[in-house]
Amino acid sequence: MNNQTIYWVWIQQLCGYGSVIPSTIRQRYTFAEDFYRAPYEEKALCLGKSDGKLSFSDISNRKLHNTKRIIDYCKSNDIEIVVPGDVYYPQRLLSLRNHPAALYVKGDVSLLRSKLSIGVVGTRHPSFFGEFMTKGIVEGLVDNGITIVSGGAIGIDTIAHKTTLYSNGKTVCVLGCGIGYNYLAQNRSMYEEISRSGLLVSEYIPMSPTGKLTFKIRDRLISGLSSGVAVIEASEKSGSLITANYALKQKRKLYALRKPDGSAVSPGTEAAIRSGAKPFVVYNDILGDCQDEIDLLGEAKEEPEKKFPEKIIFEDIEPGVVHTIDFEKYIKRYKGKDAGNSRDTENSEIPEAELPDTLNINAANERINDIKPKVIGDKAEAINTASVISEKPDAVVKPAEASAVQEQMLDYLTETAKEVYRCMTTDMIHIDTILFRIGSDISVVSSALTELELYGLIETYQGNMYKKI
C-alpha cells in the first residue's frame, strides 16, 4: 500500500467497476492525488460531469470518507490493496483500457506478476469426462511451473483450484464479489487454503455481494491475468464463454478442449473454436505454445529436486485420480468411443449473473445467415456469437434481423442502461452529452455504459466517446 492508494480507491468508488475512466485519469495525471486535488472544471472534463448535478465537493468528501473505512477494514483483515504504480500491480492488466483502479488481494501477492499463467474455465456442471480432463490438464501444467487462474465457482473452476493445491502448485482465484463476502459456503475451506498458499483477488471492496453483472465484469480479469485461457467444457449458456471472448479481445492465447478422436466435448467449446480458439486434447498441446516462457522460468530439469510439503487432500479430489494420469493410455483406450456415464447437466438453469455475453453484431455480420431467438419460460435466451455462426461465409445479417436481435437484448438491461442506449446513435457521442440528455450521475451512467459494452451493444473510444454498434 502506497500513499496513492486512498486516492485510487476513491476513484474506483467514484467511477464504478469496469469503467474506462481510471485509465483516462492515469494517462492525464502523474498521481491519483493530482486528480483528487484538481479544480472542479478539470474533474468535470475528465469525468464528463455536467453542471447542475450534486456538487462535486459533496461527492468528493463522501467518497473519501468511505475510502478510509475501506482501507481500515482491509488492514484489520489482512487484505492488501494493489493500485497502479505499485510494484505488484500486474503489467498485463495495465494494457486493458478498463483496468481496475484497485485490486483487493489476500495471499501471495507476487502471483499477480507470474510470468506464465493459464486460465482454466468451464461449466458449473461438468461431465465425468470434463472432470477427468480438468484434473489431468491442470496437473500437467502445474508440473511445468505454470500458475493456474480461475474464478472460484463450483464445477470446473473448483476442480482446477483444488487439483493445483493438491499438486503443490500456485493458483489465483478471481472472485466476482468482495473477498470478505460469504460466497459459496461449500468452498470456504478452499478459499482459505488459497489465501495461504495461493492468491485471492477481487476488484470489489471486501464486503461487496454478487450481482447481475459482477461476474461478467470479473471475467475480463481472469483472461487479463493469464498468458492464455483453456476452456475445458461449456454449454452455450456458460459464463466461461464470456472469459473466452475477453481472451480474444485481449489477444491472449485461447484453447478449447476436444476429445482424442477429434469429436466435440461440448457446444460451448465448439463455439469457442469457431470464434478463434485453438483445439487441444492434452496439456502438452498448450505447453508447446508456451515453451519459450517455460524456459525463462528457469525450471531446468538438472535443478535439484524440490521437496514439497505434504499434499493437501480435499474429500472430493481422489489422489489416484488426480496424480500421474497417462494420457497416451487414455487416448488409446477411449479413442472413438462415446463418453458414456456422463453426468453432464448442461441444460440446468444457470444463475442470471452467469449468463453469457450476447451477440456481437459487428462480428456476426460477416458470417451469420440466420438468427432465431429462443424463449425459455418468460425470458429470451441470450445468443452467443459463436453459437449462431453459419457455415456459409458470405451470409450476412439483414438490417431488420440485426435490429430485432438488438431489441431482444434490451430485455436483459437495467432501466438506466436502456435509457442510455436509446439516447445514443451510430455516431460517436461524448459521455458529457449522455449525462446532459438523461440527467443522471457519472457513476450511474458509467455503470450503464459498462453494461451496454458487455452486451456488445456499444463501442468505446478514447476520450470517453461512445457509439451504438
Coordinates of C-alpha atoms in Angstrom, one line a residue:
M1 CA 0.0 0.0 0.0
N2 CA 1.4 3.4 -1.0
N3 CA 0.5 7.0 -0.4
Q4 CA -1.7 7.0 -3.6
T5 CA -3.8 4.0 -2.5
I6 CA -6.5 6.0 -0.8
Y7 CA -7.0 8.2 -3.9
W8 CA -7.2 5.2 -6.3
V9 CA -9.8 3.5 -4.1
W10 CA -11.7 6.8 -4.0
I11 CA -11.5 7.0 -7.9
Q12 CA -12.8 3.4 -8.0
Q13 CA -15.8 4.2 -5.8
L14 CA -16.5 7.4 -7.8
C15 CA -16.4 5.7 -11.3
G16 CA -17.7 2.3 -10.5
Y17 CA -16.3 -1.1 -11.5
G18 CA -15.2 -1.9 -15.1
S19 CA -15.0 1.8 -16.0
V20 CA -12.6 3.2 -18.6
I21 CA -12.3 6.4 -16.6
P22 CA -9.4 5.3 -14.3
S23 CA -7.3 4.6 -17.4
T24 CA -8.1 8.1 -18.7
I25 CA -7.1 9.6 -15.3
R26 CA -3.8 7.6 -15.3
Q27 CA -3.0 9.0 -18.8
R28 CA -3.6 12.6 -17.8
Y29 CA -2.3 12.8 -14.3
T30 CA 1.1 11.7 -12.8
F31 CA -0.5 10.8 -9.5
A32 CA -4.1 9.9 -8.5
E33 CA -3.8 12.6 -5.8
D34 CA -3.3 15.2 -8.5
F35 CA -6.7 14.3 -9.9
Y36 CA -8.3 14.4 -6.5
R37 CA -6.9 17.9 -5.8
A38 CA -7.6 19.2 -9.3
P39 CA -10.1 22.1 -9.8
Y40 CA -13.7 21.1 -10.4
E41 CA -13.6 22.1 -14.0
E42 CA -10.7 19.6 -14.7
K43 CA -12.5 16.8 -12.9
A44 CA -15.7 17.6 -14.8
L45 CA -13.8 17.4 -18.1
C46 CA -12.2 14.1 -17.3
L47 CA -15.4 12.5 -15.8
G48 CA -17.8 14.0 -18.3
K49 CA -19.8 15.5 -15.4
S50 CA -22.2 18.3 -16.3
D51 CA -23.2 21.3 -14.2
G52 CA -26.4 21.3 -12.2
K53 CA -25.8 18.0 -10.5
L54 CA -24.9 17.2 -6.9
S55 CA -21.9 19.4 -6.2
F56 CA -18.6 17.7 -6.8
S57 CA -17.2 18.7 -3.4
D58 CA -20.0 16.8 -1.7
I59 CA -19.2 13.7 -3.7
S60 CA -15.5 14.0 -3.0
N61 CA -15.9 14.3 0.7
R62 CA -18.4 11.5 1.0
K63 CA -16.3 9.1 -1.2
L64 CA -13.0 9.9 0.6
H65 CA -14.7 9.2 3.9
N66 CA -15.9 5.8 2.7
T67 CA -12.4 5.1 1.3
K68 CA -10.8 5.5 4.7
R69 CA -13.3 2.9 6.1
I70 CA -12.5 0.5 3.3
I71 CA -8.7 0.8 3.9
D72 CA -9.1 0.3 7.7
Y73 CA -11.2 -2.8 7.1
C74 CA -8.6 -4.2 4.8
K75 CA -5.8 -3.6 7.2
S76 CA -7.6 -5.3 10.0
N77 CA -8.4 -8.4 7.9
D78 CA -5.0 -8.9 6.2
I79 CA -6.3 -7.8 2.8
E80 CA -3.8 -5.9 0.7
I81 CA -4.8 -3.2 -1.8
V82 CA -2.8 -3.0 -5.1
V83 CA -3.2 0.1 -7.3
P84 CA -1.5 1.3 -10.4
G85 CA 2.1 2.4 -9.5
D86 CA 2.6 -0.5 -7.0
V87 CA 5.4 -2.9 -7.9
Y88 CA 2.9 -5.8 -7.8
Y89 CA 0.2 -4.3 -10.0
P90 CA 0.0 -6.7 -13.0
Q91 CA 1.5 -5.3 -16.2
R92 CA -0.9 -7.4 -18.1
L93 CA -3.9 -5.5 -16.6
L94 CA -2.3 -2.1 -17.3
S95 CA -2.7 -2.8 -21.0
L96 CA -6.5 -3.1 -20.6
R97 CA -8.4 0.2 -21.4
N98 CA -10.7 -0.6 -18.4
H99 CA -8.1 -1.8 -16.0
P100 CA -9.1 -1.8 -12.3
A101 CA -8.3 1.3 -10.2
A102 CA -7.7 -1.0 -7.3
L103 CA -7.3 -4.8 -6.6
Y104 CA -8.0 -6.4 -3.2
V105 CA -5.8 -9.4 -2.6
K106 CA -5.1 -11.9 0.1
G107 CA -2.2 -14.4 -0.1
D108 CA 0.9 -14.5 -2.2
V109 CA 0.7 -11.1 -3.9
S110 CA 3.7 -11.9 -6.1
L111 CA 1.5 -14.2 -8.1
L112 CA -0.1 -11.1 -9.7
R113 CA 3.2 -10.8 -11.7
S114 CA 3.5 -14.5 -12.6
K115 CA 5.5 -14.8 -15.8
L116 CA 3.4 -17.7 -17.1
S117 CA -0.2 -18.4 -16.0
I118 CA -3.1 -20.2 -17.7
G119 CA -6.7 -19.5 -17.0
V120 CA -8.8 -22.7 -16.7
V121 CA -12.6 -22.2 -17.1
G122 CA -15.6 -24.3 -17.8
T123 CA -19.2 -25.2 -16.8
R124 CA -20.5 -25.4 -13.3
H125 CA -21.9 -28.8 -14.1
P126 CA -19.1 -30.9 -15.7
S127 CA -19.4 -34.4 -17.1
F128 CA -17.2 -37.2 -15.9
F129 CA -15.0 -36.6 -19.0
G130 CA -14.7 -32.9 -18.1
E131 CA -13.7 -33.6 -14.5
F132 CA -11.2 -36.2 -15.5
M133 CA -9.6 -34.0 -18.1
T134 CA -9.5 -30.9 -15.9
K135 CA -7.5 -32.8 -13.3
G136 CA -5.0 -34.2 -15.7
I137 CA -4.6 -31.0 -17.7
V138 CA -4.1 -28.8 -14.6
E139 CA -1.7 -31.3 -13.0
G140 CA 0.4 -31.3 -16.2
L141 CA 0.5 -27.5 -16.3
V142 CA 1.4 -27.2 -12.7
D143 CA 4.3 -29.7 -13.0
N144 CA 5.8 -27.3 -15.6
G145 CA 5.7 -24.3 -13.2
I146 CA 2.6 -22.7 -14.6
T147 CA 0.2 -20.7 -12.3
I148 CA -3.5 -21.7 -12.7
V149 CA -6.0 -18.8 -12.8
S150 CA -9.8 -19.5 -12.4
G151 CA -12.9 -18.0 -10.9
G152 CA -13.6 -20.0 -7.7
A153 CA -17.1 -21.1 -8.9
I154 CA -18.4 -24.7 -8.5
G155 CA -17.6 -27.2 -11.3
I156 CA -14.5 -26.8 -13.5
D157 CA -13.2 -23.8 -11.5
T158 CA -13.2 -25.7 -8.2
I159 CA -11.6 -28.8 -9.7
A160 CA -8.9 -26.6 -11.2
H161 CA -8.1 -24.8 -7.9
K162 CA -8.2 -28.0 -5.8
T163 CA -6.1 -30.0 -8.2
T164 CA -3.5 -27.2 -8.2
L165 CA -3.4 -27.2 -4.4
Y166 CA -3.1 -30.9 -4.3
S167 CA -0.2 -30.8 -6.7
N168 CA 1.5 -28.1 -4.6
G169 CA 1.1 -25.6 -7.4
K170 CA 0.2 -22.0 -7.4
T171 CA -3.3 -20.8 -8.1
V172 CA -5.1 -17.4 -8.4
C173 CA -8.8 -17.2 -7.6
V174 CA -10.5 -14.2 -9.1
L175 CA -13.8 -13.6 -7.3
G176 CA -16.9 -12.0 -8.6
C177 CA -17.6 -10.5 -5.2
G178 CA -15.6 -9.0 -2.3
I179 CA -13.1 -11.2 -0.5
G180 CA -15.0 -10.8 2.7
Y181 CA -18.3 -11.8 1.3
N182 CA -19.6 -15.3 2.1
Y183 CA -19.7 -16.7 -1.4
L184 CA -20.2 -20.5 -1.8
A185 CA -20.0 -21.7 1.7
Q186 CA -19.1 -25.2 0.5
N187 CA -15.8 -23.8 -0.9
R188 CA -14.9 -21.8 2.2
S189 CA -12.1 -24.2 3.1
M190 CA -10.7 -24.0 -0.4
Y191 CA -10.7 -20.2 -0.3
E192 CA -8.9 -20.2 3.0
E193 CA -6.2 -22.6 1.6
I194 CA -5.8 -20.4 -1.5
S195 CA -5.3 -17.4 0.7
R196 CA -2.5 -19.2 2.5
S197 CA -0.6 -20.9 -0.5
G198 CA -2.1 -19.1 -3.5
L199 CA -3.9 -15.8 -4.0
L200 CA -7.4 -14.5 -3.7
V201 CA -8.1 -11.5 -6.0
S202 CA -11.1 -9.2 -6.3
E203 CA -11.8 -5.9 -7.9
Y204 CA -14.7 -5.3 -5.5
I205 CA -14.4 -3.9 -2.0
P206 CA -14.3 -6.7 0.7
M207 CA -17.9 -7.0 1.6
S208 CA -19.4 -6.5 -1.9
P209 CA -22.0 -9.2 -2.7
T210 CA -22.5 -10.8 -6.1
G211 CA -24.8 -9.1 -8.6
K212 CA -26.2 -9.2 -12.1
L213 CA -23.0 -8.0 -13.7
T214 CA -20.3 -8.7 -11.2
F215 CA -19.2 -12.0 -12.8
K216 CA -19.2 -10.5 -16.3
I217 CA -17.0 -7.6 -15.1
R218 CA -14.8 -10.1 -13.2
D219 CA -14.3 -12.4 -16.2
R220 CA -12.1 -9.8 -18.0
L221 CA -9.6 -10.1 -15.1
I222 CA -9.4 -14.0 -15.4
S223 CA -8.2 -13.6 -19.0
G224 CA -6.3 -10.4 -18.3
L225 CA -4.1 -12.0 -15.6
S226 CA -3.4 -15.1 -17.8
S227 CA -1.0 -15.7 -20.6
G228 CA -3.7 -17.9 -22.2
V229 CA -7.1 -19.4 -21.4
A230 CA -8.3 -23.0 -21.7
V231 CA -12.0 -23.7 -22.0
I232 CA -12.5 -27.3 -20.8
E233 CA -16.2 -27.9 -21.1
A234 CA -19.1 -25.4 -21.5
S235 CA -22.7 -25.1 -22.5
E236 CA -23.9 -22.5 -24.9
K237 CA -25.1 -20.6 -21.8
S238 CA -21.9 -20.9 -19.8
G239 CA -20.3 -17.8 -18.4
S240 CA -16.9 -19.2 -19.3
L241 CA -17.6 -18.2 -22.9
I242 CA -17.5 -14.6 -21.7
T243 CA -14.0 -15.2 -20.4
A244 CA -13.1 -16.7 -23.8
N245 CA -14.4 -13.7 -25.6
Y246 CA -12.4 -11.4 -23.4
A247 CA -9.3 -13.5 -24.1
L248 CA -9.7 -13.0 -27.8
K249 CA -10.2 -9.2 -27.4
Q250 CA -7.2 -9.0 -25.1
K251 CA -5.1 -11.0 -27.7
R252 CA -4.5 -13.8 -25.2
K253 CA -4.0 -17.4 -26.4
L254 CA -7.3 -19.3 -26.3
Y255 CA -7.7 -23.1 -26.2
A256 CA -10.7 -25.3 -26.3
L257 CA -10.8 -29.0 -25.4
R258 CA -11.7 -31.7 -27.9
K259 CA -11.9 -35.5 -27.4
P260 CA -8.9 -37.6 -28.6
D261 CA -10.9 -38.7 -31.7
G262 CA -11.4 -35.1 -32.6
S263 CA -15.1 -35.0 -31.7
A264 CA -16.7 -32.2 -29.7
V265 CA -16.6 -32.1 -25.9
S266 CA -19.5 -29.7 -25.6
P267 CA -21.4 -27.0 -27.6
G268 CA -19.5 -24.2 -25.7
T269 CA -16.0 -25.5 -26.6
E270 CA -17.0 -25.8 -30.2
A271 CA -18.4 -22.3 -30.1
A272 CA -15.1 -21.1 -28.8
I273 CA -13.2 -22.9 -31.6
R274 CA -15.4 -21.3 -34.2
S275 CA -14.6 -17.9 -32.6
G276 CA -10.9 -18.5 -32.9
A277 CA -9.8 -20.8 -30.1
K278 CA -7.1 -23.4 -30.8
P279 CA -8.4 -27.0 -30.3
F280 CA -6.3 -29.1 -27.8
V281 CA -6.5 -32.7 -26.5
V282 CA -3.8 -32.9 -23.8
Y283 CA -1.8 -30.3 -21.8
N284 CA 1.2 -30.8 -24.0
D285 CA -0.7 -29.0 -26.7
I286 CA -0.6 -25.9 -24.5
L287 CA 2.9 -26.4 -23.4
G288 CA 4.1 -26.4 -27.0
D289 CA 2.9 -22.8 -27.3
C290 CA 4.5 -21.8 -24.0
Q291 CA 7.9 -23.4 -24.3
D292 CA 9.8 -20.2 -24.5
E293 CA 8.1 -18.8 -21.4
I294 CA 8.7 -22.1 -19.6
D295 CA 12.4 -21.9 -20.4
L296 CA 12.5 -18.4 -19.0
L297 CA 11.0 -19.6 -15.7
G298 CA 14.3 -21.5 -15.1
E299 CA 12.6 -24.8 -14.4
A300 CA 15.6 -26.7 -15.7
K301 CA 15.5 -30.5 -15.2
E302 CA 19.0 -30.6 -13.8
E303 CA 18.0 -28.5 -10.8
P304 CA 17.9 -30.3 -7.5
E305 CA 14.6 -32.0 -6.9
K306 CA 12.4 -29.8 -4.8
K307 CA 11.0 -31.0 -1.5
F308 CA 7.3 -30.1 -1.2
P309 CA 5.2 -30.1 1.9
E310 CA 2.6 -32.8 2.5
K311 CA -0.1 -32.7 -0.2
I312 CA -3.4 -31.0 0.6
I313 CA -6.2 -33.5 0.4
F314 CA -9.8 -32.5 -0.3
E315 CA -12.6 -35.0 0.2
D316 CA -13.7 -34.8 -3.5
I317 CA -10.2 -35.0 -5.0
E318 CA -9.0 -38.6 -5.0
P319 CA -5.2 -38.9 -5.2
G320 CA -5.3 -41.9 -7.5
V321 CA -7.5 -39.9 -10.0
V322 CA -5.6 -36.7 -9.9
H323 CA -2.0 -37.9 -9.9
T324 CA 0.1 -39.3 -12.8
I325 CA -2.5 -39.6 -15.5
D326 CA -1.2 -41.5 -18.5
F327 CA -2.7 -39.5 -21.5
E328 CA -1.3 -41.8 -24.1
K329 CA -3.0 -44.8 -22.5
Y330 CA -6.2 -42.8 -22.1
I331 CA -6.2 -41.8 -25.8
K332 CA -5.8 -45.5 -26.9
R333 CA -8.5 -46.6 -24.6
Y334 CA -11.1 -44.0 -25.3
K335 CA -10.4 -43.0 -28.9
G336 CA -13.5 -43.3 -31.0
K337 CA -15.7 -44.2 -28.0
D338 CA -18.6 -42.2 -26.9
A339 CA -18.0 -41.0 -23.3
G340 CA -20.8 -42.8 -21.5
N341 CA -21.7 -42.5 -17.9
S342 CA -21.9 -38.7 -18.4
R343 CA -23.2 -36.7 -15.5
D344 CA -23.4 -33.6 -17.6
T345 CA -26.3 -31.3 -16.7
E346 CA -25.5 -28.5 -19.2
N347 CA -29.2 -27.7 -19.5
S348 CA -29.5 -26.9 -15.8
E349 CA -30.5 -23.4 -15.1
I350 CA -27.6 -21.0 -14.8
P351 CA -27.8 -18.1 -12.4
E352 CA -28.6 -14.8 -14.1
A353 CA -25.3 -13.4 -13.1
E354 CA -23.5 -16.0 -15.1
L355 CA -25.5 -15.6 -18.4
P356 CA -23.1 -15.4 -21.4
D357 CA -22.1 -12.4 -23.5
T358 CA -24.7 -11.8 -26.2
L359 CA -24.4 -11.4 -29.9
N360 CA -21.7 -9.0 -31.2
I361 CA -23.3 -7.5 -34.3
N362 CA -20.1 -6.5 -36.0
A363 CA -18.5 -9.9 -35.8
A364 CA -21.8 -11.6 -36.7
N365 CA -22.4 -9.5 -39.8
E366 CA -19.6 -11.3 -41.5
R367 CA -20.9 -14.9 -41.3
I368 CA -24.4 -15.2 -39.9
N369 CA -27.3 -16.0 -42.1
D370 CA -30.0 -16.9 -39.7
I371 CA -30.8 -15.8 -36.2
K372 CA -33.7 -17.4 -34.3
P373 CA -34.0 -16.2 -30.7
K374 CA -35.4 -18.9 -28.5
V375 CA -37.7 -18.4 -25.5
I376 CA -37.2 -20.1 -22.2
G377 CA -40.1 -19.5 -19.9
D378 CA -40.8 -15.8 -19.9
K379 CA -37.2 -14.8 -20.7
A380 CA -35.5 -14.7 -24.1
E381 CA -32.4 -16.9 -24.3
A382 CA -29.1 -15.0 -24.7
I383 CA -27.5 -15.6 -28.0
N384 CA -23.7 -16.1 -28.2
T385 CA -21.9 -15.0 -31.3
A386 CA -20.1 -18.3 -31.9
S387 CA -23.3 -20.4 -31.4
V388 CA -25.1 -18.8 -34.3
I389 CA -22.3 -18.6 -36.9
S390 CA -23.3 -20.2 -40.2
E391 CA -21.0 -22.3 -42.3
K392 CA -21.8 -20.1 -45.2
P393 CA -19.0 -17.4 -45.2
D394 CA -20.8 -15.0 -47.5
A395 CA -24.0 -14.8 -45.5
V396 CA -24.8 -11.6 -43.6
V397 CA -27.3 -10.4 -41.1
K398 CA -30.0 -8.3 -42.7
P399 CA -30.6 -4.9 -41.1
A400 CA -34.1 -5.9 -39.9
E401 CA -32.7 -9.1 -38.3
A402 CA -29.9 -7.2 -36.6
S403 CA -32.4 -4.7 -35.2
A404 CA -34.6 -7.5 -33.9
V405 CA -31.7 -9.0 -32.1
Q406 CA -30.7 -5.7 -30.5
E407 CA -34.3 -5.2 -29.3
Q408 CA -34.1 -8.8 -27.9
M409 CA -31.0 -7.9 -25.9
L410 CA -32.7 -4.9 -24.3
D411 CA -34.8 -7.2 -22.2
Y412 CA -31.6 -8.0 -20.2
L413 CA -30.6 -4.4 -19.5
T414 CA -31.3 -2.3 -16.4
E415 CA -33.6 0.6 -16.9
T416 CA -30.7 3.1 -16.8
A417 CA -28.8 1.1 -19.4
K418 CA -31.9 1.1 -21.7
E419 CA -32.3 4.9 -21.3
V420 CA -28.6 5.4 -22.1
Y421 CA -28.8 3.1 -25.1
R422 CA -31.9 4.9 -26.5
C423 CA -30.3 8.3 -26.3
M424 CA -27.3 7.2 -28.4
T425 CA -26.8 6.8 -32.2
T426 CA -24.4 5.2 -34.5
D427 CA -22.4 8.5 -34.4
M428 CA -19.8 8.9 -31.7
I429 CA -21.1 10.8 -28.6
H430 CA -19.2 12.1 -25.6
I431 CA -20.2 10.9 -22.1
D432 CA -21.0 14.6 -21.2
T433 CA -23.7 14.6 -23.8
I434 CA -25.2 11.4 -22.4
L435 CA -25.2 12.9 -18.9
F436 CA -26.9 16.0 -20.2
R437 CA -29.6 14.0 -22.1
I438 CA -30.6 11.7 -19.3
G439 CA -29.8 13.9 -16.3
S440 CA -28.0 11.3 -14.2
D441 CA -24.8 11.0 -12.1
I442 CA -21.5 10.0 -13.7
S443 CA -21.2 6.8 -11.6
V444 CA -24.6 5.6 -12.7
V445 CA -24.0 6.4 -16.4
S446 CA -20.5 4.8 -16.3
S447 CA -22.0 1.6 -14.9
A448 CA -24.7 1.6 -17.6
L449 CA -22.1 2.1 -20.3
T450 CA -20.1 -0.8 -19.0
E451 CA -23.3 -2.9 -19.1
L452 CA -24.0 -2.0 -22.7
E453 CA -20.5 -2.8 -23.7
L454 CA -20.7 -6.2 -22.0
Y455 CA -23.8 -7.0 -24.1
G456 CA -22.0 -5.9 -27.3
L457 CA -24.4 -3.1 -28.0
I458 CA -21.9 -0.2 -28.0
E459 CA -18.3 0.5 -28.8
T460 CA -15.9 2.6 -26.6
Y461 CA -13.3 5.0 -27.9
Q462 CA -10.6 7.2 -26.4
G463 CA -11.7 10.4 -24.8
N464 CA -14.9 9.0 -23.2
M465 CA -16.5 8.7 -26.6
Y466 CA -19.2 6.0 -27.3
K467 CA -21.5 4.9 -30.2
K468 CA -24.0 2.3 -30.9
I469 CA -23.0 -0.8 -32.9

